PDB file of C-alpha atoms and ligand atoms in Angstrom:
ATOM      1  CA  MET A   1      90.471 146.740 163.801  1.00 38.00           C
ATOM      2  CA  SER A   2      89.220 143.396 165.064  1.00 42.00           C
ATOM      3  CA  LEU A   3      87.579 143.101 168.444  1.00 44.00           C
ATOM      4  CA  ILE A   4      88.300 140.150 170.713  1.00 46.00           C
ATOM      5  CA  LEU A   5      85.121 139.279 172.593  1.00 48.00           C
ATOM      6  CA  PRO A   6      85.476 138.898 176.367  1.00 50.00           C
ATOM      7  CA  GLN A   7      83.952 135.416 176.003  1.00 53.00           C
ATOM      8  CA  THR A   8      86.685 134.399 173.521  1.00 52.00           C
ATOM      9  CA  LEU A   9      89.326 135.749 175.872  1.00 49.00           C
ATOM     10  CA  GLY A  10      87.786 133.782 178.736  1.00 50.00           C
ATOM     11  CA  ASN A  11      87.806 130.584 176.679  1.00 55.00           C
ATOM     12  CA  LEU A  12      91.393 131.177 175.665  1.00 49.00           C
ATOM     13  CA  PHE A  13      92.378 131.798 179.280  1.00 46.00           C
ATOM     14  CA  ARG A  14      90.674 128.574 180.431  1.00 50.00           C
ATOM     15  CA  ARG A  15      92.363 126.618 177.627  1.00 53.00           C
ATOM     16  CA  CYS A  16      95.758 128.042 178.597  1.00 48.00           C
ATOM     17  CA  GLN A  17      95.129 127.183 182.260  1.00 47.00           C
ATOM     18  CA  ARG A  18      94.208 123.606 181.309  1.00 47.00           C
ATOM     19  CA  ALA A  19      97.170 123.376 178.961  1.00 49.00           C
ATOM     20  CA  LEU A  20      99.544 124.253 181.810  1.00 51.00           C
ATOM     21  CA  LEU A  21      98.377 121.338 183.938  1.00 53.00           C
ATOM     22  CA  PRO A  22     100.693 118.319 183.844  1.00 60.00           C
ATOM     23  CA  GLY A  23      99.399 115.590 181.531  1.00 80.00           C
ATOM     24  CA  SER A  24      97.252 117.975 179.506  1.00 88.00           C
ATOM     25  CA  CYS A  25      97.635 118.710 175.802  1.00 91.00           C
ATOM     26  CA  LEU A  26      99.544 121.925 175.129  1.00 91.00           C
ATOM     27  CA  LEU A  27      97.186 122.798 172.262  1.00 92.00           C
ATOM     28  CA  CYS A  28      93.681 121.923 173.486  1.00 92.00           C
ATOM     29  CA  GLY A  29      94.005 121.064 177.165  1.00 90.00           C
ATOM     30  CA  GLY A  30      92.700 117.510 176.601  1.00 90.00           C
ATOM     31  CA  ALA A  31      94.399 114.453 178.064  1.00 90.00           C
ATOM     32  CA  ALA A  32      97.923 114.116 176.638  1.00 88.00           C
ATOM     33  CA  ASP A  33      99.214 110.742 175.582  1.00 76.00           C
ATOM     34  CA  ASP A  34     101.955 110.337 178.183  1.00 68.00           C
ATOM     35  CA  GLN A  35     103.312 106.941 177.138  1.00 65.00           C
ATOM     36  CA  THR A  36     106.773 108.380 176.588  1.00 55.00           C
ATOM     37  CA  GLY A  37     106.651 110.460 179.758  1.00 56.00           C
ATOM     38  CA  SER A  38     107.016 113.779 177.963  1.00 64.00           C
ATOM     39  CA  ALA A  39     104.230 113.728 175.376  1.00 79.00           C
ATOM     40  CA  LEU A  40     102.710 117.176 175.189  1.00 89.00           C
ATOM     41  CA  LEU A  41      99.753 116.565 172.918  1.00 92.00           C
ATOM     42  CA  CYS A  42      96.579 114.513 172.949  1.00 91.00           C
ATOM     43  CA  PRO A  43      96.342 111.919 170.122  1.00 90.00           C
ATOM     44  CA  PRO A  44      93.882 113.988 167.968  1.00 92.00           C
ATOM     45  CA  CYS A  45      96.087 117.127 168.111  1.00 93.00           C
ATOM     46  CA  HIS A  46      99.160 114.986 167.444  1.00 92.00           C
ATOM     47  CA  ASN A  47      97.531 113.405 164.386  1.00 92.00           C
ATOM     48  CA  ASP A  48      96.529 116.840 163.071  1.00 94.00           C
ATOM     49  CA  LEU A  49     100.087 118.239 162.993  1.00 96.00           C
ATOM     50  CA  PRO A  50     100.977 119.470 159.480  1.00 97.00           C
ATOM     51  CA  ALA A  51     102.465 116.679 157.382  1.00 96.00           C
ATOM     52  CA  LEU A  52     105.145 117.147 154.740  1.00 96.00           C
ATOM     53  CA  PRO A  53     104.054 116.869 151.107  1.00 95.00           C
ATOM     54  CA  PRO A  54     104.394 113.402 149.517  1.00 94.00           C
ATOM     55  CA  ASN A  55     106.946 114.618 146.951  1.00 96.00           C
ATOM     56  CA  CYS A  56     109.968 116.718 147.776  1.00 96.00           C
ATOM     57  CA  CYS A  57     113.563 117.334 146.721  1.00 97.00           C
ATOM     58  CA  PRO A  58     115.688 114.447 148.066  1.00 95.00           C
ATOM     59  CA  GLN A  59     118.430 116.888 149.044  1.00 97.00           C
ATOM     60  CA  CYS A  60     116.851 119.990 150.605  1.00 97.00           C
ATOM     61  CA  GLY A  61     113.301 118.801 151.290  1.00 96.00           C
ATOM     62  CA  GLU A  62     111.575 121.574 149.297  1.00 96.00           C
ATOM     63  CA  ALA A  63     108.311 120.386 147.705  1.00 95.00           C
ATOM     64  CA  THR A  64     108.708 119.361 144.049  1.00 96.00           C
ATOM     65  CA  ALA A  65     106.094 118.026 141.616  1.00 96.00           C
ATOM     66  CA  LEU A  66     107.387 114.445 141.297  1.00 96.00           C
ATOM     67  CA  GLY A  67     110.004 114.222 144.028  1.00 96.00           C
ATOM     68  CA  GLU A  68     112.783 115.343 141.693  1.00 97.00           C
ATOM     69  CA  ARG A  69     115.797 117.373 142.803  1.00 97.00           C
ATOM     70  CA  CYS A  70     114.839 121.063 142.937  1.00 96.00           C
ATOM     71  CA  GLY A  71     116.337 123.758 140.710  1.00 95.00           C
ATOM     72  CA  ALA A  72     118.163 125.429 143.603  1.00 93.00           C
ATOM     73  CA  CYS A  73     119.994 122.200 144.528  1.00 96.00           C
ATOM     74  CA  LEU A  74     120.870 121.526 140.880  1.00 97.00           C
ATOM     75  CA  LEU A  75     122.179 125.052 140.370  1.00 95.00           C
ATOM     76  CA  ASN A  76     124.023 125.429 143.643  1.00 93.00           C
ATOM     77  CA  PRO A  77     124.343 122.054 145.446  1.00 96.00           C
ATOM     78  CA  PRO A  78     124.377 122.425 149.237  1.00 97.00           C
ATOM     79  CA  HIS A  79     127.052 120.719 151.355  1.00 97.00           C
ATOM     80  CA  PHE A  80     124.467 118.596 153.154  1.00 98.00           C
ATOM     81  CA  THR A  81     123.238 115.434 151.460  1.00 97.00           C
ATOM     82  CA  ARG A  82     119.679 115.398 152.767  1.00 96.00           C
ATOM     83  CA  VAL A  83     117.180 116.980 155.114  1.00 97.00           C
ATOM     84  CA  ILE A  84     115.071 114.920 157.494  1.00 97.00           C
ATOM     85  CA  ALA A  85     112.154 117.030 158.723  1.00 97.00           C
ATOM     86  CA  ARG A  86     109.412 115.750 161.006  1.00 97.00           C
ATOM     87  CA  TRP A  87     106.656 118.213 160.046  1.00 97.00           C
ATOM     88  CA  ARG A  88     105.822 121.056 157.742  1.00 98.00           C
ATOM     89  CA  TYR A  89     106.358 124.439 159.466  1.00 97.00           C
ATOM     90  CA  ASP A  90     102.784 125.610 159.758  1.00 97.00           C
ATOM     91  CA  PHE A  91     100.064 126.026 162.382  1.00 96.00           C
ATOM     92  CA  PRO A  92     100.149 124.704 165.097  1.00 96.00           C
ATOM     93  CA  ILE A  93     103.749 123.403 165.069  1.00 97.00           C
ATOM     94  CA  ASP A  94     104.853 127.059 164.716  1.00 96.00           C
ATOM     95  CA  ARG A  95     103.081 127.839 168.019  1.00 95.00           C
ATOM     96  CA  LEU A  96     104.779 124.948 169.795  1.00 96.00           C
ATOM     97  CA  ILE A  97     108.216 126.052 168.597  1.00 96.00           C
ATOM     98  CA  HIS A  98     107.366 129.630 169.590  1.00 95.00           C
ATOM     99  CA  ALA A  99     106.397 128.352 173.060  1.00 94.00           C
ATOM    100  CA  LEU A 100     109.806 126.661 173.268  1.00 95.00           C
ATOM    101  CA  LYS A 101     111.895 129.634 172.120  1.00 92.00           C
ATOM    102  CA  TYR A 102     110.063 132.548 173.657  1.00 91.00           C
ATOM    103  CA  GLY A 103     107.992 130.896 176.393  1.00 92.00           C
ATOM    104  CA  HIS A 104     110.897 128.769 177.655  1.00 90.00           C
ATOM    105  CA  ARG A 105     108.804 125.573 177.446  1.00 90.00           C
ATOM    106  CA  THR A 106     111.902 123.368 177.256  1.00 90.00           C
ATOM    107  CA  LEU A 107     109.745 120.226 177.544  1.00 92.00           C
ATOM    108  CA  VAL A 108     108.801 120.979 173.934  1.00 95.00           C
ATOM    109  CA  ALA A 109     112.464 120.434 172.947  1.00 96.00           C
ATOM    110  CA  ARG A 110     112.485 117.053 174.640  1.00 95.00           C
ATOM    111  CA  TRP A 111     109.307 116.032 172.858  1.00 95.00           C
ATOM    112  CA  LEU A 112     110.550 117.327 169.466  1.00 96.00           C
ATOM    113  CA  GLY A 113     113.789 115.379 169.897  1.00 97.00           C
ATOM    114  CA  GLU A 114     111.860 112.189 170.695  1.00 95.00           C
ATOM    115  CA  GLN A 115     109.747 112.655 167.586  1.00 95.00           C
ATOM    116  CA  MET A 116     112.734 113.475 165.347  1.00 96.00           C
ATOM    117  CA  ALA A 117     114.748 110.502 166.659  1.00 96.00           C
ATOM    118  CA  LEU A 118     112.169 108.134 165.155  1.00 93.00           C
ATOM    119  CA  ALA A 119     113.060 109.208 161.600  1.00 91.00           C
ATOM    120  CA  LEU A 120     116.858 109.359 161.850  1.00 92.00           C
ATOM    121  CA  PRO A 121     119.173 106.825 160.166  1.00 84.00           C
ATOM    122  CA  GLU A 122     120.228 103.756 162.158  1.00 83.00           C
ATOM    123  CA  SER A 123     123.953 104.218 161.560  1.00 83.00           C
ATOM    124  CA  GLU A 124     126.325 105.987 163.914  1.00 87.00           C
ATOM    125  CA  HIS A 125     126.359 109.752 163.413  1.00 93.00           C
ATOM    126  CA  TRP A 126     127.662 112.597 165.517  1.00 96.00           C
ATOM    127  CA  LEU A 127     124.997 115.089 166.533  1.00 98.00           C
ATOM    128  CA  ILE A 128     125.920 118.746 166.084  1.00 98.00           C
ATOM    129  CA  PRO A 129     123.401 121.426 167.150  1.00 98.00           C
ATOM    130  CA  LEU A 130     123.155 124.666 165.221  1.00 98.00           C
ATOM    131  CA  PRO A 131     124.797 127.197 167.553  1.00 96.00           C
ATOM    132  CA  LEU A 132     123.438 130.514 168.803  1.00 93.00           C
ATOM    133  CA  HIS A 133     125.705 133.541 169.156  1.00 92.00           C
ATOM    134  CA  THR A 134     126.659 134.121 172.812  1.00 91.00           C
ATOM    135  CA  GLU A 135     124.676 137.395 172.857  1.00 90.00           C
ATOM    136  CA  ARG A 136     121.489 135.609 171.767  1.00 90.00           C
ATOM    137  CA  LEU A 137     122.237 132.751 174.153  1.00 93.00           C
ATOM    138  CA  ARG A 138     122.465 135.234 177.037  1.00 93.00           C
ATOM    139  CA  GLN A 139     119.112 136.765 176.084  1.00 91.00           C
ATOM    140  CA  ARG A 140     117.286 133.447 175.664  1.00 91.00           C
ATOM    141  CA  GLY A 141     119.072 131.477 178.354  1.00 93.00           C
ATOM    142  CA  PHE A 142     119.306 128.303 176.299  1.00 95.00           C
ATOM    143  CA  ASN A 143     119.890 127.073 172.749  1.00 96.00           C
ATOM    144  CA  GLN A 144     116.777 125.272 171.502  1.00 97.00           C
ATOM    145  CA  ALA A 145     118.804 123.290 168.923  1.00 98.00           C
ATOM    146  CA  LEU A 146     121.094 121.973 171.686  1.00 98.00           C
ATOM    147  CA  GLU A 147     118.100 120.993 173.845  1.00 97.00           C
ATOM    148  CA  ILE A 148     116.571 119.100 170.890  1.00 98.00           C
ATOM    149  CA  ALA A 149     119.934 117.412 170.151  1.00 98.00           C
ATOM    150  CA  ARG A 150     120.209 116.350 173.826  1.00 98.00           C
ATOM    151  CA  SER A 151     116.822 114.700 173.577  1.00 97.00           C
ATOM    152  CA  ILE A 152     117.837 112.857 170.367  1.00 97.00           C
ATOM    153  CA  LYS A 153     121.045 111.755 172.106  1.00 97.00           C
ATOM    154  CA  ARG A 154     119.004 110.287 174.990  1.00 96.00           C
ATOM    155  CA  GLN A 155     116.774 108.405 172.576  1.00 94.00           C
ATOM    156  CA  ARG A 156     119.408 107.126 170.183  1.00 94.00           C
ATOM    157  CA  ARG A 157     122.610 107.143 172.282  1.00 94.00           C
ATOM    158  CA  LEU A 158     124.489 109.043 169.586  1.00 95.00           C
ATOM    159  CA  PRO A 159     127.543 111.137 170.478  1.00 96.00           C
ATOM    160  CA  LEU A 160     126.751 114.844 170.833  1.00 97.00           C
ATOM    161  CA  LEU A 161     129.345 117.492 169.972  1.00 97.00           C
ATOM    162  CA  ALA A 162     127.787 120.483 171.715  1.00 96.00           C
ATOM    163  CA  ASP A 163     130.606 122.996 171.136  1.00 94.00           C
ATOM    164  CA  CYS A 164     132.419 121.957 167.958  1.00 95.00           C
ATOM    165  CA  LEU A 165     130.476 124.447 165.822  1.00 97.00           C
ATOM    166  CA  GLN A 166     130.320 128.046 167.007  1.00 96.00           C
ATOM    167  CA  ARG A 167     128.662 131.210 165.809  1.00 95.00           C
ATOM    168  CA  VAL A 168     131.544 133.658 165.728  1.00 94.00           C
ATOM    169  CA  ARG A 169     129.594 136.790 164.869  1.00 92.00           C
ATOM    170  CA  PRO A 170     125.991 137.836 165.437  1.00 89.00           C
ATOM    171  CA  THR A 171     123.777 137.963 162.341  1.00 91.00           C
ATOM    172  CA  ALA A 172     120.676 139.987 161.520  1.00 89.00           C
ATOM    173  CA  PRO A 173     117.417 137.983 161.515  1.00 88.00           C
ATOM    174  CA  GLN A 174     116.920 136.082 158.235  1.00 88.00           C
ATOM    175  CA  ALA A 175     113.210 136.942 158.047  1.00 86.00           C
ATOM    176  CA  GLY A 176     112.465 139.443 155.290  1.00 89.00           C
ATOM    177  CA  LEU A 177     115.661 138.712 153.325  1.00 92.00           C
ATOM    178  CA  ASP A 178     115.724 136.954 149.958  1.00 90.00           C
ATOM    179  CA  GLN A 179     117.814 133.816 149.422  1.00 87.00           C
ATOM    180  CA  ARG A 180     120.927 135.639 148.215  1.00 89.00           C
ATOM    181  CA  GLN A 181     120.749 138.140 151.109  1.00 94.00           C
ATOM    182  CA  ARG A 182     120.276 135.279 153.570  1.00 94.00           C
ATOM    183  CA  GLN A 183     123.396 133.538 152.259  1.00 93.00           C
ATOM    184  CA  GLN A 184     125.400 136.763 152.514  1.00 94.00           C
ATOM    185  CA  ASN A 185     124.030 137.410 156.015  1.00 94.00           C
ATOM    186  CA  VAL A 186     125.378 134.113 157.417  1.00 95.00           C
ATOM    187  CA  ARG A 187     128.552 133.858 155.306  1.00 95.00           C
ATOM    188  CA  GLY A 188     131.542 133.489 157.664  1.00 95.00           C
ATOM    189  CA  ALA A 189     129.321 133.517 160.762  1.00 96.00           C
ATOM    190  CA  PHE A 190     130.359 130.008 161.888  1.00 97.00           C
ATOM    191  CA  ALA A 191     133.594 128.274 162.841  1.00 98.00           C
ATOM    192  CA  CYS A 192     134.463 124.694 163.720  1.00 97.00           C
ATOM    193  CA  ASN A 193     137.176 123.664 166.209  1.00 96.00           C
ATOM    194  CA  THR A 194     137.146 119.892 165.645  1.00 96.00           C
ATOM    195  CA  ASP A 195     138.664 117.555 163.071  1.00 97.00           C
ATOM    196  CA  LEU A 196     135.667 115.674 161.676  1.00 97.00           C
ATOM    197  CA  ALA A 197     137.534 113.709 158.987  1.00 97.00           C
ATOM    198  CA  GLY A 198     135.408 110.814 157.752  1.00 95.00           C
ATOM    199  CA  ARG A 199     132.667 111.460 160.324  1.00 96.00           C
ATOM    200  CA  PRO A 200     129.030 111.284 159.293  1.00 97.00           C
ATOM    201  CA  VAL A 201     127.186 114.028 161.168  1.00 97.00           C
ATOM    202  CA  ILE A 202     123.625 115.155 161.809  1.00 98.00           C
ATOM    203  CA  LEU A 203     123.202 118.912 162.033  1.00 98.00           C
ATOM    204  CA  VAL A 204     120.244 119.597 164.350  1.00 98.00           C
ATOM    205  CA  ASP A 205     117.952 122.642 164.356  1.00 98.00           C
ATOM    206  CA  ASP A 206     114.333 123.490 165.150  1.00 98.00           C
ATOM    207  CA  VAL A 207     113.209 125.028 161.842  1.00 97.00           C
ATOM    208  CA  MET A 208     114.648 125.152 158.322  1.00 97.00           C
ATOM    209  CA  THR A 209     113.332 127.855 155.996  1.00 93.00           C
ATOM    210  CA  THR A 210     115.458 128.390 152.866  1.00 91.00           C
ATOM    211  CA  GLY A 211     118.407 126.380 154.149  1.00 94.00           C
ATOM    212  CA  ALA A 212     120.857 129.296 153.941  1.00 95.00           C
ATOM    213  CA  THR A 213     121.944 128.950 157.603  1.00 96.00           C
ATOM    214  CA  VAL A 214     122.254 125.145 157.687  1.00 97.00           C
ATOM    215  CA  GLY A 215     123.914 125.346 154.258  1.00 97.00           C
ATOM    216  CA  GLU A 216     126.624 127.642 155.629  1.00 97.00           C
ATOM    217  CA  CYS A 217     127.089 125.406 158.703  1.00 98.00           C
ATOM    218  CA  ALA A 218     127.381 122.352 156.437  1.00 98.00           C
ATOM    219  CA  ARG A 219     129.989 124.165 154.323  1.00 98.00           C
ATOM    220  CA  ILE A 220     132.137 124.752 157.438  1.00 98.00           C
ATOM    221  CA  LEU A 221     131.646 121.165 158.694  1.00 98.00           C
ATOM    222  CA  ALA A 222     132.599 119.805 155.243  1.00 98.00           C
ATOM    223  CA  GLN A 223     135.748 121.976 155.315  1.00 98.00           C
ATOM    224  CA  HIS A 224     136.646 120.127 158.524  1.00 98.00           C
ATOM    225  CA  GLY A 225     136.180 116.753 156.871  1.00 98.00           C
ATOM    226  CA  ALA A 226     132.622 115.844 157.956  1.00 97.00           C
ATOM    227  CA  GLY A 227     130.549 113.739 155.616  1.00 94.00           C
ATOM    228  CA  PRO A 228     127.976 112.778 154.761  1.00 96.00           C
ATOM    229  CA  ILE A 229     126.116 115.637 156.451  1.00 97.00           C
ATOM    230  CA  THR A 230     122.425 115.132 157.245  1.00 97.00           C
ATOM    231  CA  VAL A 231     120.241 118.009 158.435  1.00 98.00           C
ATOM    232  CA  ALA A 232     117.557 117.078 160.979  1.00 98.00           C
ATOM    233  CA  VAL A 233     114.888 119.658 161.788  1.00 98.00           C
ATOM    234  CA  ALA A 234     111.589 119.522 163.613  1.00 98.00           C
ATOM    235  CA  ALA A 235     109.863 121.536 160.905  1.00 98.00           C
ATOM    236  CA  ARG A 236     110.532 122.568 157.309  1.00 97.00           C
ATOM    237  CA  ALA A 237     109.010 125.784 155.927  1.00 96.00           C
ATOM    238  CA  LEU A 238     107.995 125.227 152.306  1.00 94.00           C
ATOM    239  CA  LYS A 239     107.336 127.608 149.424  1.00 86.00           C
ATOM    240  CA  MET A 240     104.413 125.629 148.036  1.00 73.00           C
TER     241      MET A 240
HETATM  242 ZN1   ZN B 301      94.948 118.300 172.085  1.00 84.03          ZN
HETATM  243 ZN1   ZN B 302     116.541 120.928 146.760  1.00 84.03          ZN
END
């Protein structure tokens, strides 16, 4: 069992107190760079956020040795054409996303959206957030993917279809399941109520792990005519 020294706890408490002050970095309590009005981090913490590897699969964003298409995409091509991720899902971006989802720090969603908007294509796309089931929405009070999509919409003035994709049944958490189980878990969990014929869309979420959930959403959107389908996430969890 590890012991947390009272001194460490005190330091942590002071850092949290500082981090809650407006204009202070959410990670270290230093002065945040507030040029955009909602920046949450100081420049050093911002520069230290985990970068994506230089080479990755052009379709799903998984790291590959030379930037070639990965085996999973070759074997079973997803319905989305590419993934645009801002960071690798690792410390401390995981803590920031946790603060958004479970600490209700919705300013984090605004900041993530601003950061993601910088990397999105110039052309006109419809933004579609990954939906939560109504039960989960009631528990959490908000859908983090929708809040991120709203922020992207403000930055890029793209149309946002907040309700066209719905989660029609609750699903067990994906954590702990293998890829095949994840795909089965989300199969048939989504429905679309809009004709998207010929529409390029950007499917927005906070984190992509194996891509089973966004893959199923993309399948439903493609059935309704959407294409090409781009996935935009704040962070991509990678195997290597
Ligand atoms: Zn900082
Ligand atoms: Zn791939």
